[in-house]
Each structure stands twice: as C-alpha cells, then as structure tokens.
C-alpha cells in the first residue's frame, strides 16, 4: 500500500471543533507525529503508533514523518489550530524541498483546522470582521526589526491584528516592545483581546483598552487580537461584544 | 424557553469541513437564516423553518434573526466559511448595536468555521505559513483609495495576502486595478493562487506568477492568495506545492 502524509489541524482544543475530515484521517492513520501536547489529544488504539516530540524540532519531526510515509505508512502530522498558520505545514514543505527528490511525489495533503485567532474572535464577537493581518511575534524566527516594521505598517494600514506566540519565558521583553510600538503608532484606546486556551477548560478572555494592556496579560497559550481604529465595543450584562464593522465610509 | 442566536460557519463547501459544534447547533435550531445558497446547504426537517434571503440584505437579515431570537426561537444564522471573516457576524453585531437595548442581552454566540483562505491555502501547500493579511476587495464596503493604500502597505510589510470577493459583475475593473498595484509594488514573479469553490465538485486551483495573473482568473467564488517575497514553489509531478517558510533570516 502506498504511503501518505496528512498534515492535520486539531483546532484550538475542543473535540467539537475538529473537522470530520481530520477525525477520519486520524482513524486511518498508522502513525501520528507532533508536539507532545498535540499528540496527547489523539486517542490510542491498536495499529496506531504515536510519535510525540519536543518543541523546536519541527524539521526533524517533518523528516521523520516523510521517511515513514516513503516507507508506505499512513502518517498524520498534527498541529493545534490550522496547520498552515504558524504551524507544521510550512515545516514539512521546508523538509520536502531540502530532502530527497522522491519526497516531492509523495501523497501529501494539508487538512485545515480552526485556527486560534478565529476561535478567539468568535468568543469576543467579530473583531476580525474587516481587513486584518496575522503576525507571529516569536523572534526566534525573524529579526525584531522586521516585526517592528510590520507592526507600524499594519497600524498605518488600519488592519485589525492577530498575534500568535506573543510571549514566552525565553523572550519576556518582546511583547512589551510590541505594546510600546502599537501605543506609539495607534494613539487611541482601541480594544485588545487576550484570549487564552480558547475552547478548553482553562479558557479565559480579557478585553482591555490598548493603553491598559500589559505584557503579563499574555503567555504562550494566548492569542492576542488588537482592533482597528473602527473596532467597537457593545456593552451589556456580562462580557461585552467586540466587533469591527464591515464597511468604512468614503 | 429562552431564545438564542448562533452565527455559524459552514466552512467552504464540503460536509466534512463542518465542525461538529455547528452540526449540533443546526440540529437544535428552530430557524435558519442566511443567503440563499448557504441556507440551501442545510437539510430540511420537521420543526425547522428555513429563511433564505438574497445577497446584500445583511442588516435586514440580521434584524429578522434577532427578532426571532427575542421571541424565544433557536435561530442559526449561517455563513459560508467562518462567520467572523467578511461574513455575517459583523452584520449581526451592527444590528445589535443599532437595535433595541434588549437585543444586547440575548444569548448570542459565534461558532467559527474553516474560512476560504485557509481551505485554499491547504490545497496549495502552506502559502500563509508566515505573516499575512486578509483583505476584502469589494469596494461596496470601502473606498478604492483605502484598498489601494492597504495593498501598498501590505506589500511593503512583505505580508502574504489573501483576497476575498476579488471580482464581481458589478465591479469588473477592481481586480485589474489590484493586480496593477501589486505588480508595481512587488516587481517580482511571486506565486498567485486562484482558488475557486474549494472542497466542492467545482473546485479549481490555478497557480501563476504575479506578472501573468489576469483579472478573468478570479470570480466571486474565488479566493486569491498572493505570496510574500519569500514564498517558494516546489515543482513535482502534478500540481506544485506553494509554501512560505516560517523564518526570515536576520
């Protein structure tokens, strides 16, 4: 039997946010590969081998998955959220491009998932209802100067912004610098949504005006959404709704 | 029984891309409201009333849904893709904000879905694997000058870009102008992905270098993804993979 490699998105956490397509791929897999906490979300069963691996070994993990697919196994690489958004799909294609030519003609498919920013946006209302951008704030992967440039241009374009990987123990200062750039560029009190562990039992949503946002409000399980200049808050009993109107008048 | 309003994303087309959360909400609904082709995706059953409506009546449709929820019905507003991305969620919140105060305290929930750009990206590889933006090209909703400004700033930021509503019969010239701005701003042959009706029987994916992209390659069922300057193509037997690497070297 020919091998295959599926790169699948498990969504933000809840079982009810995993697409049937991904559930079916997992049911047919012989091997599941991924970062430890994501592989832990896949149920064990006879005939399935789980291959959890540590963070920051994305290329090794990709090569391992490709080798097993080339040997004829049905391999699923799991990501949280959507595999194409700051997750495993790009890592696998980096490994394909740098690897042996025969890897290019493997049966490789990407299966989308509910990415963190869309799950977070849904919880808050519709903050991404108009033009927006998504930026990975990890400066493991690019220089801080490029992040800063993108933040300034995104503010000038008046995009709403979604930030992945806002903060880690190894980079405690990066998110503080991000907030400083945004306050300087935006100079208003647009809402900032700190969404942590959306759709899991540890979920929390916190909404603050930009000048009151502080770095400790985010961690590596958070996605942060910053409104555009037109984003609005609807106050009500309980948590407010935050939404960005669809139109900008001429 | 208290009424409720769910704003649900049906994903790009395939049944296997609808989340179980949304399937369950539809099973409990008394009323489903939405644009005609999206309501047509919901199976009829006893106890369920379908309320299809035409395009461009999003606010009326939202008010109708809110009125029914206020009367105690279990209402689901359906969108294609994700309801929070250029779809019905913002329209509903616009109606809530402008409507009677009691609408604010209704049980309103947004349920995310697989949005078109992520389904399209998955088919092509991982073109949105690094920082990116999403722009609605419809100039029904904002002035062309703002679209042009955003395109130029997005190119300067070196975002990959996803375009919704690239072209309609009523605005045949808008997408031609978009391509002209991009060619002028980018001056390279980065890949452009035209993804039409992804996950439906009419799906087509076409990948061309930016200078060869023409307006007729898109229609209102298309989402268009333009790579960043670092986006790569992996040639192989059959359709190539397009991906954007995760990192940018210092």
Short mmCIF file of C-alpha atoms in Angstrom, two decimals:
data_model
loop_
_atom_site.label_atom_id
_atom_site.label_comp_id
_atom_site.label_asym_id
_atom_site.label_seq_id
_atom_site.Cartn_x
_atom_site.Cartn_y
_atom_site.Cartn_z
CA UNK A 1 0.00 0.00 0.00
CA UNK A 2 1.30 3.47 -0.87
CA UNK A 3 2.21 5.71 1.99
CA UNK A 4 0.66 9.09 2.64
CA UNK A 5 1.29 12.14 4.75
CA UNK A 6 -1.57 14.26 6.07
CA UNK A 7 -0.80 17.48 7.92
CA UNK A 8 -3.91 17.99 10.02
CA UNK A 9 -5.26 20.80 12.18
CA UNK A 10 -6.80 19.76 15.50
CA UNK A 11 -8.38 23.16 16.12
CA UNK A 12 -7.92 25.15 19.31
CA UNK A 13 -8.77 22.43 21.82
CA UNK A 14 -12.38 21.28 21.94
CA UNK A 15 -13.32 17.97 20.32
CA UNK A 16 -16.35 19.68 18.78
CA UNK A 17 -14.06 21.97 16.77
CA UNK A 18 -12.22 19.13 14.98
CA UNK A 19 -13.49 18.67 11.43
CA UNK A 20 -14.84 15.26 10.39
CA UNK A 21 -12.16 15.20 7.67
CA UNK A 22 -9.42 15.26 10.29
CA UNK A 23 -11.21 12.76 12.54
CA UNK A 24 -11.39 10.36 9.60
CA UNK A 25 -7.71 10.83 8.73
CA UNK A 26 -6.76 10.05 12.32
CA UNK A 27 -8.93 6.92 12.23
CA UNK A 28 -7.00 5.65 9.18
CA UNK A 29 -3.51 6.60 10.38
CA UNK A 30 -0.80 4.12 11.26
CA UNK A 31 1.41 6.84 12.76
CA UNK A 32 0.72 10.20 14.38
CA UNK A 33 3.58 12.67 14.73
CA UNK A 34 3.66 16.02 16.53
CA UNK A 35 4.48 18.17 19.51
CA UNK A 36 3.82 16.32 22.79
CA UNK A 37 0.62 18.14 23.93
CA UNK A 38 -0.98 17.85 20.48
CA UNK A 39 -0.22 14.13 20.10
CA UNK A 40 -1.71 13.70 23.59
CA UNK A 41 -5.05 14.81 22.13
CA UNK A 42 -5.15 11.73 19.85
CA UNK A 43 -6.71 8.59 21.36
CA UNK A 44 -4.52 5.48 21.45
CA UNK A 45 -5.77 2.39 19.60
CA UNK A 46 -4.34 -0.88 18.27
CA UNK A 47 -2.49 -0.35 14.98
CA UNK A 48 -1.66 3.28 15.72
CA UNK A 49 1.80 4.39 16.85
CA UNK A 50 2.08 7.79 18.48
CA UNK A 51 5.34 9.72 17.99
CA UNK A 52 5.32 12.73 20.34
CA UNK A 53 8.31 15.04 20.14
CA UNK A 54 9.51 18.17 21.87
CA UNK A 55 9.05 21.77 20.81
CA UNK A 56 11.53 23.40 18.38
CA UNK A 57 12.34 20.19 16.49
CA UNK A 58 9.89 20.85 13.66
CA UNK A 59 12.28 19.95 10.82
CA UNK A 60 13.44 16.69 12.41
CA UNK A 61 9.83 15.79 13.09
CA UNK A 62 8.93 16.57 9.48
CA UNK A 63 11.74 14.42 8.11
CA UNK A 64 10.71 11.55 10.35
CA UNK A 65 7.12 11.82 9.10
CA UNK A 66 8.25 11.96 5.46
CA UNK A 67 10.52 8.93 5.93
CA UNK A 68 7.67 6.89 7.35
CA UNK A 69 5.33 7.95 4.51
CA UNK A 70 8.03 6.99 1.98
CA UNK A 71 8.14 3.55 3.64
CA UNK A 72 4.42 3.10 2.95
CA UNK A 73 2.88 4.17 6.25
CA UNK A 74 -0.22 6.34 6.68
CA UNK A 75 1.21 9.24 8.63
CA UNK A 76 -0.64 12.18 10.17
CA UNK A 77 1.31 15.17 11.44
CA UNK A 78 -0.88 17.00 13.95
CA UNK A 79 -0.86 20.72 14.70
CA UNK A 80 -3.01 22.71 17.02
CA UNK A 81 -5.34 25.12 15.21
CA UNK A 82 -4.74 25.21 11.46
CA UNK A 83 -1.52 23.55 10.26
CA UNK A 84 -0.95 26.28 7.67
CA UNK A 85 -0.90 29.18 10.15
CA UNK A 86 2.40 29.35 12.07
CA UNK A 87 2.36 25.58 12.43
CA UNK A 88 3.65 22.34 10.91
CA UNK A 89 2.67 22.64 7.22
CA UNK A 90 5.47 25.06 6.30
CA UNK A 91 7.99 22.96 8.24
CA UNK A 92 7.01 19.84 6.29
CA UNK A 93 7.34 21.65 2.96
CA UNK A 94 10.73 23.03 4.02
CA UNK A 95 11.81 19.44 4.66
CA UNK A 96 10.33 18.28 1.33
CA UNK A 97 12.19 20.96 -0.61
CA UNK A 98 15.51 20.17 1.08
CA UNK A 99 15.02 16.41 1.05
CA UNK A 100 15.46 13.59 -1.49
CA UNK A 101 13.63 14.16 -4.81
CA UNK A 102 11.28 11.22 -4.25
CA UNK A 103 9.65 13.01 -1.30
CA UNK A 104 8.17 15.55 -3.72
CA UNK A 105 5.90 12.96 -5.26
CA UNK A 106 4.57 11.52 -2.03
CA UNK A 107 0.82 11.81 -1.40
CA UNK A 108 0.92 14.88 0.87
CA UNK A 109 -2.28 16.65 1.87
CA UNK A 110 -2.97 19.53 4.26
CA UNK A 111 -6.26 19.45 6.17
CA UNK A 112 -7.31 22.84 7.54
CA UNK A 113 -8.44 23.43 11.10
CA UNK A 114 -9.98 26.20 13.20
CA UNK A 115 -7.02 28.45 13.85
CA UNK A 116 -6.63 30.17 17.23
CA UNK A 117 -7.37 33.71 16.04
CA UNK A 118 -10.72 32.69 14.56
CA UNK A 119 -11.75 30.76 17.66
CA UNK A 120 -10.72 33.75 19.80
CA UNK A 121 -12.51 36.21 17.53
CA UNK A 122 -15.70 34.15 17.73
CA UNK A 123 -15.60 34.23 21.53
CA UNK A 124 -15.23 38.02 21.60
CA UNK A 125 -17.72 38.85 18.83
CA UNK A 126 -16.31 39.72 15.40
CA UNK A 127 -13.11 41.75 15.80
CA UNK A 128 -11.72 40.36 12.52
CA UNK A 129 -14.84 41.26 10.52
CA UNK A 130 -12.96 43.76 8.37
CA UNK A 131 -9.43 43.67 6.87
CA UNK A 132 -6.82 42.22 9.23
CA UNK A 133 -3.36 40.73 9.50
CA UNK A 134 -1.81 37.86 11.42
CA UNK A 135 1.72 38.16 12.81
CA UNK A 136 3.83 35.60 14.63
CA UNK A 137 5.60 37.57 17.38
CA UNK A 138 8.24 34.92 18.02
CA UNK A 139 11.59 36.43 17.22
CA UNK A 140 13.18 33.00 17.12
CA UNK A 141 12.08 33.04 13.50
CA UNK A 142 12.75 36.57 12.32
CA UNK A 143 14.56 39.70 13.48
CA UNK A 144 12.77 42.05 15.86
CA UNK A 145 13.29 44.94 13.42
CA UNK A 146 11.12 43.16 10.86
CA UNK A 147 8.38 42.58 13.45
CA UNK A 148 8.52 46.26 14.39
CA UNK A 149 8.31 47.34 10.75
CA UNK A 150 5.28 45.10 10.19
CA UNK A 151 3.53 46.41 13.31
CA UNK A 152 4.00 50.00 12.17
CA UNK A 153 2.79 49.30 8.63
CA UNK A 154 -0.17 47.27 9.90
CA UNK A 155 -1.20 50.18 12.12
CA UNK A 156 -0.83 52.60 9.21
CA UNK A 157 -2.98 50.30 7.04
CA UNK A 158 -5.51 50.25 9.90
CA UNK A 159 -5.69 46.48 9.94
CA UNK A 160 -7.05 44.66 12.95
CA UNK A 161 -4.17 42.43 14.07
CA UNK A 162 -3.93 38.93 15.46
CA UNK A 163 -0.73 37.94 17.23
CA UNK A 164 0.45 34.37 17.65
CA UNK A 165 3.15 33.37 20.16
CA UNK A 166 3.03 36.76 21.87
CA UNK A 167 5.20 35.83 24.80
CA UNK A 168 7.46 33.10 26.14
CA UNK A 169 9.76 32.67 29.12
CA UNK A 170 12.79 32.97 26.85
CA UNK A 171 11.57 36.26 25.33
CA UNK A 172 9.81 38.16 28.12
CA UNK A 173 10.60 41.60 26.64
CA UNK A 174 9.28 41.07 23.10
CA UNK A 175 5.62 41.60 23.86
CA UNK A 176 6.37 44.70 25.97
CA UNK A 177 8.12 46.17 22.93
CA UNK A 178 5.16 45.23 20.74
CA UNK A 179 2.74 47.07 23.01
CA UNK A 180 5.03 50.12 23.05
CA UNK A 181 5.15 50.20 19.22
CA UNK A 182 1.37 49.84 18.99
CA UNK A 183 0.64 52.57 21.53
CA UNK A 184 3.00 54.87 19.69
CA UNK A 185 1.52 54.06 16.28
CA UNK A 186 -2.18 53.94 17.23
CA UNK A 187 -2.52 56.60 19.96
CA UNK A 188 -6.04 55.55 20.89
CA UNK A 189 -7.88 53.20 23.22
CA UNK A 190 -8.93 50.52 20.72
CA UNK A 191 -9.80 47.19 22.36
CA UNK A 192 -7.21 44.45 22.83
CA UNK A 193 -8.45 40.89 23.35
CA UNK A 194 -6.30 38.46 25.29
CA UNK A 195 -7.68 35.01 24.54
CA UNK A 196 -6.09 32.11 26.37
CA UNK A 197 -6.68 28.40 25.75
CA UNK A 198 -9.91 29.04 23.86
CA UNK A 199 -12.40 26.15 23.91
CA UNK A 200 -10.51 24.32 26.70
CA UNK A 201 -11.43 24.17 30.40
CA UNK A 202 -8.71 26.79 31.04
CA UNK A 203 -10.21 29.31 28.61
CA UNK A 204 -10.07 32.96 29.57
CA UNK A 205 -10.95 36.07 27.58
CA UNK A 206 -9.90 39.50 28.75
CA UNK A 207 -10.68 42.74 26.91
CA UNK A 208 -8.78 45.94 27.75
CA UNK A 209 -8.16 49.28 26.04
CA UNK A 210 -4.75 49.34 24.30
CA UNK A 211 -3.13 51.79 26.74
CA UNK A 212 -4.03 49.48 29.64
CA UNK A 213 -2.67 46.30 28.03
CA UNK A 214 0.37 44.89 29.85
CA UNK A 215 2.78 42.12 28.84
CA UNK A 216 1.78 39.79 31.68
CA UNK A 217 -1.73 39.53 30.21
CA UNK A 218 -0.36 37.13 27.54
CA UNK A 219 1.52 33.85 27.65
CA UNK A 220 2.37 31.16 25.10
CA UNK A 221 -1.17 29.73 25.25
CA UNK A 222 -2.61 33.13 24.29
CA UNK A 223 -3.56 34.69 21.02
CA UNK A 224 -3.92 38.46 21.13
CA UNK A 225 -6.25 40.44 18.86
CA UNK A 226 -5.91 44.20 18.54
CA UNK A 227 -8.80 46.06 16.92
CA UNK A 228 -8.53 48.57 14.10
CA UNK A 229 -9.42 52.23 14.63
CA UNK A 230 -13.04 51.38 13.76
CA UNK A 231 -13.47 48.42 16.13
CA UNK A 232 -16.40 48.87 18.51
CA UNK A 233 -17.48 47.56 21.90
CA UNK A 234 -21.07 46.73 22.74
CA UNK A 235 -21.55 46.86 26.49
CA UNK A 236 -24.09 44.52 28.02
CA UNK A 237 -24.64 42.38 31.11
CA UNK A 238 -21.56 40.15 31.27
CA UNK A 239 -18.69 40.20 28.79
CA UNK A 240 -19.04 42.83 26.06
CA UNK A 241 -19.11 42.09 22.33
CA UNK A 242 -16.18 43.44 20.31
CA UNK A 243 -16.67 43.78 16.57
CA UNK A 244 -15.23 45.56 13.57
CA UNK A 245 -17.86 46.93 11.18
CA UNK A 246 -17.82 45.60 7.63
CA UNK A 247 -17.57 48.96 5.94
CA UNK A 248 -15.51 52.14 6.04
CA UNK A 249 -17.38 55.19 4.72
CA UNK A 250 -15.78 57.11 1.85
CA UNK B 1 -37.76 28.61 26.61
CA UNK B 2 -35.25 31.42 26.10
CA UNK B 3 -34.31 32.24 22.58
CA UNK B 4 -30.80 32.11 21.23
CA UNK B 5 -28.89 33.27 18.19
CA UNK B 6 -25.94 31.30 16.84
CA UNK B 7 -23.89 32.73 13.99
CA UNK B 8 -22.35 29.64 12.45
CA UNK B 9 -19.70 28.98 9.83
CA UNK B 10 -20.46 26.20 7.34
CA UNK B 11 -16.89 26.08 6.00
CA UNK B 12 -16.02 26.33 2.32
CA UNK B 13 -18.41 23.68 0.97
CA UNK B 14 -17.67 20.07 1.89
CA UNK B 15 -19.73 18.40 4.63
CA UNK B 16 -16.50 17.00 6.08
CA UNK B 17 -15.29 20.53 6.82
CA UNK B 18 -18.26 21.48 9.02
CA UNK B 19 -17.39 21.31 12.72
CA UNK B 20 -19.46 19.04 14.99
CA UNK B 21 -20.30 22.14 17.06
CA UNK B 22 -22.06 23.70 14.08
CA UNK B 23 -23.75 20.44 13.08
CA UNK B 24 -25.16 20.20 16.61
CA UNK B 25 -26.39 23.81 16.59
CA UNK B 26 -28.20 23.18 13.29
CA UNK B 27 -29.80 20.04 14.76
CA UNK B 28 -31.24 22.12 17.63
CA UNK B 29 -32.36 25.11 15.56
CA UNK B 30 -35.96 26.12 15.00
CA UNK B 31 -34.99 28.68 12.33
CA UNK B 32 -32.07 29.00 9.92
CA UNK B 33 -31.40 32.36 8.30
CA UNK B 34 -28.93 33.26 5.57
CA UNK B 35 -28.02 33.94 1.98
CA UNK B 36 -29.90 31.59 -0.38
CA UNK B 37 -27.01 29.27 -1.41
CA UNK B 38 -25.85 28.84 2.20
CA UNK B 39 -29.31 28.05 3.56
CA UNK B 40 -29.61 25.52 0.72
CA UNK B 41 -26.77 23.58 2.37
CA UNK B 42 -28.94 22.91 5.46
CA UNK B 43 -31.16 19.81 5.32
CA UNK B 44 -34.87 20.36 5.80
CA UNK B 45 -36.57 18.57 8.69
CA UNK B 46 -39.80 18.85 10.69
CA UNK B 47 -39.65 21.68 13.23
CA UNK B 48 -37.09 23.66 11.26
CA UNK B 49 -38.01 26.73 9.22
CA UNK B 50 -35.54 27.88 6.58
CA UNK B 51 -35.38 31.63 5.84
CA UNK B 52 -33.26 32.14 2.73
CA UNK B 53 -32.67 35.72 1.64
CA UNK B 54 -30.90 37.49 -1.17
CA UNK B 55 -27.41 38.94 -1.21
CA UNK B 56 -26.77 42.48 0.11
CA UNK B 57 -29.55 42.43 2.71
CA UNK B 58 -27.27 41.50 5.59
CA UNK B 59 -28.67 44.04 8.06
CA UNK B 60 -32.32 43.18 7.37
CA UNK B 61 -31.46 39.51 7.70
CA UNK B 62 -29.68 40.18 10.99
CA UNK B 63 -32.64 42.12 12.41
CA UNK B 64 -35.00 39.33 11.39
CA UNK B 65 -32.81 36.77 13.14
CA UNK B 66 -32.56 38.92 16.28
CA UNK B 67 -36.32 39.47 16.37
CA UNK B 68 -36.95 35.74 16.21
CA UNK B 69 -34.38 35.05 18.96
CA UNK B 70 -36.05 37.75 21.10
CA UNK B 71 -39.35 35.89 20.60
CA UNK B 72 -37.81 32.74 22.08
CA UNK B 73 -36.76 30.85 18.97
CA UNK B 74 -33.47 28.97 18.47
CA UNK B 75 -32.05 30.79 15.50
CA UNK B 76 -28.93 29.96 13.49
CA UNK B 77 -27.55 32.48 11.03
CA UNK B 78 -25.39 30.59 8.53
CA UNK B 79 -22.37 31.93 6.68
CA UNK B 80 -20.05 30.22 4.28
CA UNK B 81 -16.53 29.79 5.67
CA UNK B 82 -16.05 31.50 9.02
CA UNK B 83 -18.80 33.91 10.06
CA UNK B 84 -16.27 36.35 11.53
CA UNK B 85 -14.28 36.85 8.31
CA UNK B 86 -16.09 39.13 5.84
CA UNK B 87 -19.36 37.43 6.68
CA UNK B 88 -22.46 37.63 8.86
CA UNK B 89 -21.04 38.06 12.39
CA UNK B 90 -20.17 41.75 11.97
CA UNK B 91 -23.54 42.42 10.33
CA UNK B 92 -25.36 40.89 13.31
CA UNK B 93 -23.37 42.96 15.80
CA UNK B 94 -24.02 46.11 13.75
CA UNK B 95 -27.72 45.32 14.06
CA UNK B 96 -27.40 44.62 17.79
CA UNK B 97 -25.64 47.92 18.42
CA UNK B 98 -28.25 49.92 16.48
CA UNK B 99 -31.23 47.93 17.76
CA UNK B 100 -33.36 47.90 20.90
CA UNK B 101 -31.37 47.62 24.17
CA UNK B 102 -32.86 44.21 24.99
CA UNK B 103 -31.07 42.65 21.99
CA UNK B 104 -27.73 43.20 23.75
CA UNK B 105 -28.56 40.66 26.42
CA UNK B 106 -29.73 37.92 24.10
CA UNK B 107 -27.81 34.65 24.13
CA UNK B 108 -25.66 35.30 21.03
CA UNK B 109 -22.78 33.01 20.15
CA UNK B 110 -20.42 32.88 17.18
CA UNK B 111 -19.23 29.43 16.04
CA UNK B 112 -16.10 29.51 13.90
CA UNK B 113 -15.71 27.69 10.61
CA UNK B 114 -12.99 26.89 8.08
CA UNK B 115 -12.61 30.17 6.22
CA UNK B 116 -11.96 30.17 2.47
CA UNK B 117 -8.36 31.38 2.63
CA UNK B 118 -7.33 28.55 4.96
CA UNK B 119 -9.06 25.90 2.84
CA UNK B 120 -7.40 27.36 -0.27
CA UNK B 121 -4.01 27.58 1.42
CA UNK B 122 -4.25 23.93 2.46
CA UNK B 123 -4.94 22.86 -1.12
CA UNK B 124 -1.91 24.73 -2.44
CA UNK B 125 0.53 23.84 0.36
CA UNK B 126 1.23 26.45 3.03
CA UNK B 127 1.35 29.90 1.42
CA UNK B 128 0.09 31.53 4.66
CA UNK B 129 2.74 29.85 6.82
CA UNK B 130 4.37 33.17 7.69
CA UNK B 131 2.86 36.61 8.48
CA UNK B 132 -0.07 37.51 6.24
CA UNK B 133 -3.09 39.76 5.80
CA UNK B 134 -6.67 39.28 4.60
CA UNK B 135 -8.36 41.99 2.56
CA UNK B 136 -11.92 42.17 1.25
CA UNK B 137 -11.61 43.65 -2.24
CA UNK B 138 -15.27 44.61 -2.50
CA UNK B 139 -15.45 48.36 -2.87
CA UNK B 140 -19.13 48.29 -1.99
CA UNK B 141 -17.91 48.50 1.56
CA UNK B 142 -14.99 50.93 1.45
CA UNK B 143 -13.40 53.40 -0.93
CA UNK B 144 -10.97 52.14 -3.55
CA UNK B 145 -8.29 54.53 -2.26
CA UNK B 146 -8.29 52.72 1.08
CA UNK B 147 -7.93 49.35 -0.65
CA UNK B 148 -5.05 50.71 -2.70
CA UNK B 149 -3.33 52.10 0.41
CA UNK B 150 -3.67 48.76 2.19
CA UNK B 151 -2.29 46.84 -0.80
CA UNK B 152 0.78 49.09 -0.93
CA UNK B 153 1.41 48.88 2.81
CA UNK B 154 0.87 45.09 2.81
CA UNK B 155 3.44 44.74 0.02
CA UNK B 156 5.87 46.97 1.92
CA UNK B 157 5.36 44.84 5.05
CA UNK B 158 6.02 41.78 2.87
CA UNK B 159 2.88 40.03 4.05
CA UNK B 160 1.43 37.18 2.06
CA UNK B 161 -2.08 38.36 1.16
CA UNK B 162 -5.46 36.67 0.91
CA UNK B 163 -8.20 38.44 -1.05
CA UNK B 164 -11.90 37.83 -0.54
CA UNK B 165 -14.52 38.96 -3.07
CA UNK B 166 -11.89 39.74 -5.70
CA UNK B 167 -14.29 40.32 -8.55
CA UNK B 168 -17.97 40.70 -9.36
CA UNK B 169 -20.01 41.55 -12.43
CA UNK B 170 -20.79 44.96 -10.97
CA UNK B 171 -17.11 45.75 -10.36
CA UNK B 172 -15.15 44.18 -13.22
CA UNK B 173 -12.35 46.75 -13.05
CA UNK B 174 -11.47 46.50 -9.33
CA UNK B 175 -9.39 43.37 -9.54
CA UNK B 176 -7.48 44.64 -12.59
CA UNK B 177 -6.51 47.69 -10.56
CA UNK B 178 -5.47 45.45 -7.65
CA UNK B 179 -3.15 43.44 -9.89
CA UNK B 180 -1.66 46.65 -11.30
CA UNK B 181 -0.94 47.98 -7.80
CA UNK B 182 0.63 44.67 -6.75
CA UNK B 183 2.84 44.41 -9.84
CA UNK B 184 4.01 47.95 -9.27
CA UNK B 185 4.65 47.41 -5.55
CA UNK B 186 6.17 43.91 -5.71
CA UNK B 187 8.11 43.87 -9.02
CA UNK B 188 8.74 40.14 -8.91
CA UNK B 189 7.19 36.86 -10.01
CA UNK B 190 5.89 35.61 -6.66
CA UNK B 191 3.16 32.97 -6.98
CA UNK B 192 -0.52 33.90 -7.08
CA UNK B 193 -3.05 31.19 -6.23
CA UNK B 194 -6.55 31.41 -7.68
CA UNK B 195 -8.68 29.02 -5.65
CA UNK B 196 -12.27 28.61 -6.76
CA UNK B 197 -15.05 26.76 -4.93
CA UNK B 198 -12.58 24.85 -2.76
CA UNK B 199 -13.86 21.49 -1.45
CA UNK B 200 -16.86 21.47 -3.82
CA UNK B 201 -17.23 19.49 -7.07
CA UNK B 202 -16.42 22.72 -8.98
CA UNK B 203 -13.09 23.22 -7.22
CA UNK B 204 -10.22 24.57 -9.27
CA UNK B 205 -6.76 25.73 -8.21
CA UNK B 206 -4.54 27.71 -10.55
CA UNK B 207 -1.07 28.97 -9.69
CA UNK B 208 0.60 31.65 -11.82
CA UNK B 209 3.47 34.11 -11.38
CA UNK B 210 2.20 37.58 -10.41
CA UNK B 211 3.04 39.26 -13.76
CA UNK B 212 0.95 36.62 -15.58
CA UNK B 213 -2.12 36.95 -13.34
CA UNK B 214 -5.15 38.39 -15.16
CA UNK B 215 -8.49 39.61 -13.80
CA UNK B 216 -10.52 36.91 -15.55
CA UNK B 217 -8.77 34.25 -13.45
CA UNK B 218 -10.98 35.25 -10.47
CA UNK B 219 -14.72 35.43 -9.90
CA UNK B 220 -16.96 35.83 -6.84
CA UNK B 221 -16.50 32.17 -5.90
CA UNK B 222 -12.72 32.65 -5.78
CA UNK B 223 -10.31 33.50 -3.04
CA UNK B 224 -6.92 34.73 -4.24
CA UNK B 225 -3.68 34.27 -2.31
CA UNK B 226 -0.56 36.24 -3.24
CA UNK B 227 2.72 35.04 -1.76
CA UNK B 228 5.25 37.19 0.05
CA UNK B 229 8.71 37.80 -1.42
CA UNK B 230 9.92 34.62 0.33
CA UNK B 231 7.16 32.27 -0.88
CA UNK B 232 8.51 29.21 -2.68
CA UNK B 233 7.28 26.71 -5.25
CA UNK B 234 8.16 23.02 -5.10
CA UNK B 235 7.79 21.51 -8.55
CA UNK B 236 6.72 17.89 -8.79
CA UNK B 237 4.59 15.57 -10.91
CA UNK B 238 1.17 17.23 -10.93
CA UNK B 239 0.28 20.47 -9.17
CA UNK B 240 3.21 22.11 -7.37
CA UNK B 241 3.31 22.90 -3.66
CA UNK B 242 3.44 26.59 -2.73
CA UNK B 243 4.66 27.47 0.74
CA UNK B 244 6.04 30.38 2.72
CA UNK B 245 8.93 29.43 5.01
CA UNK B 246 8.44 30.02 8.73
CA UNK B 247 11.50 32.14 9.21
CA UNK B 248 13.19 35.20 7.76
CA UNK B 249 16.95 35.29 8.40
CA UNK B 250 18.38 38.35 10.18
#
